[in-house]
Structure formats: C-alpha cells, structure tokens
C-alpha positions as a Python dict, from the first residue, in 0.01 Angstrom:
ca = {
    (1, 'M'): (0, 0, 0),
    (2, 'S'): (-298, -236, 20),
    (3, 'T'): (-335, -523, -216),
    (4, 'S'): (-643, -716, -324),
    (5, 'P'): (-671, -1065, -180),
    (6, 'T'): (-579, -1344, -416),
    (7, 'P'): (-898, -1514, -543),
    (8, 'T'): (-950, -1869, -424),
    (9, 'P'): (-937, -2099, -728),
    (10, 'T'): (-1255, -2290, -806),
    (11, 'P'): (-1191, -2659, -749),
    (12, 'A'): (-1223, -2880, -1054),
    (13, 'R'): (-1532, -3100, -1062),
    (14, 'R'): (-1442, -3434, -916),
    (15, 'R'): (-1577, -3770, -1015),
    (16, 'R'): (-1819, -3897, -751),
    (17, 'R'): (-1662, -4188, -569),
    (18, 'A'): (-1854, -4491, -451),
    (19, 'A'): (-1972, -4444, -94),
    (20, 'P'): (-1858, -4675, 185),
    (21, 'A'): (-2118, -4937, 278),
    (22, 'T'): (-2185, -4777, 618),
    (23, 'A'): (-2248, -4434, 465),
    (24, 'L'): (-2469, -4584, 197),
    (25, 'A'): (-2678, -4761, 460),
    (26, 'A'): (-2711, -4438, 656),
    (27, 'A'): (-2823, -4249, 345),
    (28, 'L'): (-3076, -4510, 243),
    (29, 'T'): (-3252, -4482, 578),
    (30, 'L'): (-3360, -4131, 471),
    (31, 'A'): (-3607, -4286, 228),
    (32, 'G'): (-3805, -4437, 514),
    (33, 'L'): (-3836, -4125, 730),
    (34, 'G'): (-4165, -4004, 581),
    (35, 'L'): (-4012, -3691, 433),
    (36, 'G'): (-4325, -3602, 236),
    (37, 'A'): (-4282, -3390, -76),
    (38, 'V'): (-3915, -3301, -125),
    (39, 'P'): (-3741, -3085, -387),
    (40, 'A'): (-3681, -3270, -713),
    (41, 'H'): (-3458, -3173, -1002),
    (42, 'A'): (-3449, -3261, -1369),
    (43, 'T'): (-3068, -3276, -1372),
    (44, 'P'): (-2797, -3467, -1180),
    (45, 'P'): (-2653, -3314, -861),
    (46, 'P'): (-2420, -3024, -947),
    (47, 'G'): (-2124, -3189, -775),
    (48, 'P'): (-2022, -3465, -534),
    (49, 'A'): (-2073, -3262, -213),
    (50, 'C'): (-2400, -3181, -38),
    (51, 'N'): (-2532, -3049, 293),
    (52, 'P'): (-2765, -3305, 457),
    (53, 'D'): (-2919, -3031, 673),
    (54, 'V'): (-3045, -2855, 359),
    (55, 'E'): (-3038, -3100, 66),
    (56, 'R'): (-3154, -3448, 152),
    (57, 'I'): (-3281, -3582, -180),
    (58, 'W'): (-3200, -3501, -542),
    (59, 'D'): (-3406, -3659, -820),
    (60, 'D'): (-3269, -3667, -1173),
    (61, 'I'): (-3520, -3727, -1457),
    (62, 'T'): (-3283, -3891, -1704),
    (63, 'S'): (-3530, -3964, -1985),
    (64, 'A'): (-3893, -3904, -2084),
    (65, 'T'): (-4083, -4063, -2373),
    (66, 'V'): (-4424, -3923, -2468),
    (67, 'K'): (-4678, -4121, -2667),
    (68, 'P'): (-5053, -4083, -2728),
    (69, 'V'): (-5269, -4361, -2583),
    (70, 'I'): (-5638, -4413, -2655),
    (71, 'T'): (-5807, -4536, -2338),
    (72, 'E'): (-6168, -4559, -2465),
    (73, 'F'): (-6297, -4564, -2823),
    (74, 'I'): (-6583, -4650, -3058),
    (75, 'G'): (-6614, -4609, -3434),
    (76, 'F'): (-6959, -4536, -3580),
    (77, 'N'): (-7124, -4438, -3908),
    (78, 'V'): (-7357, -4141, -3953),
    (79, 'A'): (-7568, -4203, -4262),
    (80, 'P'): (-7743, -3928, -4462),
    (81, 'G'): (-8063, -3833, -4286),
    (82, 'T'): (-7935, -3943, -3943),
    (83, 'T'): (-7721, -3640, -3859),
    (84, 'G'): (-7785, -3440, -3545),
    (85, 'R'): (-7771, -3557, -3185),
    (86, 'Q'): (-7571, -3876, -3136),
    (87, 'T'): (-7526, -4090, -2826),
    (88, 'Q'): (-7245, -4346, -2825),
    (89, 'T'): (-7086, -4569, -2562),
    (90, 'M'): (-6709, -4608, -2586),
    (91, 'R'): (-6534, -4936, -2516),
    (92, 'E'): (-6226, -4953, -2298),
    (93, 'Q'): (-5904, -4993, -2497),
    (94, 'T'): (-5634, -4976, -2229),
    (95, 'T'): (-5564, -4843, -1880),
    (96, 'I'): (-5262, -4646, -1759),
    (97, 'N'): (-5163, -4626, -1393),
    (98, 'T'): (-4902, -4395, -1249),
    (99, 'S'): (-4613, -4596, -1110),
    (100, 'I'): (-4266, -4557, -963),
    (101, 'N'): (-4029, -4850, -1019),
    (102, 'N'): (-4327, -5061, -1135),
    (103, 'N'): (-4509, -4987, -807),
    (104, 'T'): (-4847, -4814, -820),
    (105, 'E'): (-4858, -4773, -440),
    (106, 'F'): (-4579, -4515, -409),
    (107, 'N'): (-4578, -4260, -125),
    (108, 'S'): (-4604, -3881, -133),
    (109, 'S'): (-4226, -3827, -143),
    (110, 'Y'): (-4247, -3890, -519),
    (111, 'K'): (-4503, -3615, -589),
    (112, 'S'): (-4237, -3357, -668),
    (113, 'T'): (-4046, -3617, -872),
    (114, 'L'): (-4341, -3657, -1107),
    (115, 'S'): (-4389, -3278, -1111),
    (116, 'E'): (-4037, -3253, -1254),
    (117, 'V'): (-4140, -3501, -1524),
    (118, 'G'): (-4406, -3248, -1626),
    (119, 'V'): (-4143, -2972, -1635),
    (120, 'K'): (-3922, -3188, -1857),
    (121, 'V'): (-4196, -3265, -2113),
    (122, 'G'): (-4366, -2923, -2099),
    (123, 'F'): (-4717, -3016, -1980),
    (124, 'S'): (-4884, -3115, -1654),
    (125, 'V'): (-4887, -3482, -1561),
    (126, 'S'): (-5043, -3681, -1281),
    (127, 'T'): (-4835, -3662, -964),
    (128, 'E'): (-5060, -3882, -752),
    (129, 'R'): (-5149, -4250, -746),
    (130, 'S'): (-5406, -4244, -1025),
    (131, 'T'): (-5552, -4432, -1319),
    (132, 'T'): (-5711, -4345, -1652),
    (133, 'R'): (-5995, -4588, -1590),
    (134, 'T'): (-6340, -4430, -1569),
    (135, 'T'): (-6695, -4555, -1558),
    (136, 'E'): (-6829, -4263, -1766),
    (137, 'R'): (-6806, -4382, -2125),
    (138, 'T'): (-7143, -4280, -2280),
    (139, 'Q'): (-7136, -3941, -2455),
    (140, 'S'): (-7390, -3730, -2644),
    (141, 'F'): (-7284, -3483, -2913),
    (142, 'D'): (-7393, -3331, -3246),
    (143, 'I'): (-7280, -3450, -3590),
    (144, 'N'): (-7389, -3236, -3884),
    (145, 'V'): (-7215, -3412, -4176),
    (146, 'P'): (-7262, -3779, -4273),
    (147, 'G'): (-6952, -3998, -4250),
    (148, 'Y'): (-6757, -4246, -4041),
    (149, 'Y'): (-6643, -4110, -3707),
    (150, 'G'): (-6449, -4214, -3402),
    (151, 'L'): (-6542, -4111, -3050),
    (152, 'Y'): (-6238, -4128, -2825),
    (153, 'R'): (-6093, -4055, -2486),
    (154, 'G'): (-5716, -4065, -2442),
    (155, 'V'): (-5405, -3922, -2279),
    (156, 'L'): (-5040, -3855, -2345),
    (157, 'E'): (-4848, -4122, -2156),
    (158, 'V'): (-4504, -4027, -2025),
    (159, 'S'): (-4252, -4294, -1925),
    (160, 'G'): (-3880, -4301, -1868),
    (161, 'E'): (-3591, -4346, -1629),
    (162, 'W'): (-3489, -4148, -1326),
    (163, 'A'): (-3228, -4162, -1050),
    (164, 'R'): (-3262, -4065, -683),
    (165, 'Y'): (-2960, -3942, -491),
    (166, 'L'): (-2953, -3923, -112),
    (167, 'C'): (-2719, -3697, 84),
    (168, 'A'): (-2507, -3917, 312),
    (169, 'R'): (-2369, -3725, 609),
    (170, 'S'): (-1992, -3719, 645),
    (171, 'G'): (-1969, -3449, 914),
    (172, 'P'): (-2143, -3139, 1057),
    (173, 'G'): (-2318, -2981, 759),
    (174, 'T'): (-2124, -3190, 510),
    (175, 'G'): (-2207, -3495, 303),
    (176, 'Y'): (-2190, -3652, -41),
    (177, 'W'): (-2449, -3777, -290),
    (178, 'V'): (-2523, -4149, -304),
    (179, 'N'): (-2734, -4310, -575),
    (180, 'S'): (-3008, -4496, -385),
    (181, 'S'): (-3083, -4752, -657),
    (182, 'S'): (-2883, -5072, -679),
    (183, 'T'): (-2916, -5057, -1058),
    (184, 'G'): (-2840, -4685, -1085),
    (185, 'K'): (-3179, -4593, -1234),
    (186, 'G'): (-3547, -4657, -1177),
    (187, 'R'): (-3852, -4626, -1402),
    (188, 'Y'): (-4169, -4418, -1386),
    (189, 'V'): (-4499, -4396, -1575),
    (190, 'T'): (-4746, -4110, -1562),
    (191, 'F'): (-4988, -3931, -1798),
    (192, 'G'): (-5133, -3592, -1889),
    (193, 'D'): (-5490, -3463, -1879),
    (194, 'A'): (-5757, -3672, -2053),
    (195, 'E'): (-5880, -3557, -2393),
    (196, 'L'): (-6229, -3640, -2525),
    (197, 'G'): (-6352, -3580, -2878),
    (198, 'T'): (-6455, -3706, -3220),
    (199, 'V'): (-6246, -3755, -3535),
    (200, 'E'): (-6303, -3843, -3899),
    (201, 'C'): (-6071, -3917, -4188),
    (202, 'T'): (-6081, -3589, -4383),
    (203, 'Q'): (-5945, -3383, -4094),
    (204, 'Y'): (-5573, -3313, -4048),
    (205, 'M'): (-5448, -3426, -3707),
    (206, 'P'): (-5097, -3330, -3590),
    (207, 'P'): (-4887, -3649, -3557),
    (208, 'G'): (-4819, -3757, -3202),
    (209, 'T'): (-5138, -3606, -3060),
    (210, 'V'): (-5417, -3801, -2893),
    (211, 'R'): (-5663, -3715, -3172),
    (212, 'W'): (-5408, -3832, -3431),
    (213, 'A'): (-5389, -4170, -3252),
    (214, 'A'): (-5770, -4187, -3250),
    (215, 'Q'): (-5787, -4111, -3621),
    (216, 'R'): (-5546, -4397, -3693),
    (217, 'K'): (-5812, -4634, -3557),
    (218, 'I'): (-6068, -4551, -3826),
    (219, 'C'): (-5863, -4434, -4124),
    (220, 'P'): (-5645, -4643, -4361),
}
C-alpha cells in the first residue's frame, strides 16, 4: 500500500544575524557595479536568505511623509471694474530637489527606489535628479469676480526613511541579506507633479492639498 510523503515542515522565520565583516564588504561592493535600475520593494526582505544570482538588492521604504509645498506665489487684488484678463508674475517661495541620503547627485540605481515611494503614497513622484525650480513664473488667466486672489505653483513633497539590503553570497546560489547602511536607514526626498492655479478665501480647499496650502497664504 502506498503512502503519501510526509510534508516538509516550514522552517520558522529566523532573526537575521549580523554578517561577518568579510561578507559585508563583499556585499557592499555590489553598490559600485553600475547595476542600473534594480527591483525595489516597499517592505523588508521576506526572510534572512537570498539568492545573489537573482536578488541582488532589496529596498525597503520604511516611512513616507507627504506635505504640500508652495514653490511660487503672488497675492493680488481684483477691484470692481478690473475683472477679466489678468497677468501676474509669481515670486519664488522655496525649491525642492530630489535627494537620496542628502545627495542630489544619486545614480540611476535609485530610480526604482523612488518609484516604490510613489507606490507607497499612491501618486507618481519624481524618480530622477530633478528640481521644482522653473524660470516660467508669469501667467495670464481670467478673473470674473472681484476679490483678493492668490496665484500659486506647488507640489506635494514626499520625504522619509528607507533601508537598502544587499545579498551577500555565502555559496553557489545562496546568500543572506545585509543592511548596507552603517546607521540602518537612509533618507530620501522627492515630489509629485506640479500644480498651478488660483485661490481665494470663499472657496473650500481640502486640507493637505497644494491649493489648501496656497489659500493659507492669503486667508486668515
């Protein structure tokens, strides 16, 4: 009589041990090999083991804070009898640059890392070396009701912490994850698409949006 094979028990998840110094050094050299865009993940590695022939880098987006930032702005009054076509020149308020670990000159291996930031927050963010600064600040538009208005340009800034794990080889097709940062985590800054528009005080603006932040500049 045949019997079914006994299932192999699933090993319990083990705590990742600190890597020996030689293995850590070998893993860290991966960062300088010009890997280009590599798979990133919004969660920690699923376990201590990895295959360096398949999984070389694992990025964990540990936190993401979103806040509206006004990059250019001007407040202006439209008096009765002066409605219609308006032309205004915004003044620069602030500039945001994408950065990895406070470095704005990061290489292309971090493109997918920043893409995962967008997945985490639910909207597209800049994945390249980029800035919000622009030379185009004069805008023309129509105002049909007298009042005090704000003309703005702004973005949703996203910042937070992340960790990069490298797969240190321990044998043919086997390895273990090593955190590549001496402090355990790094920091990133990026931003979403620019928004341009006008606001005034009688309108309702959803809190936390770019237009809400613009309205706060002209309304009590």
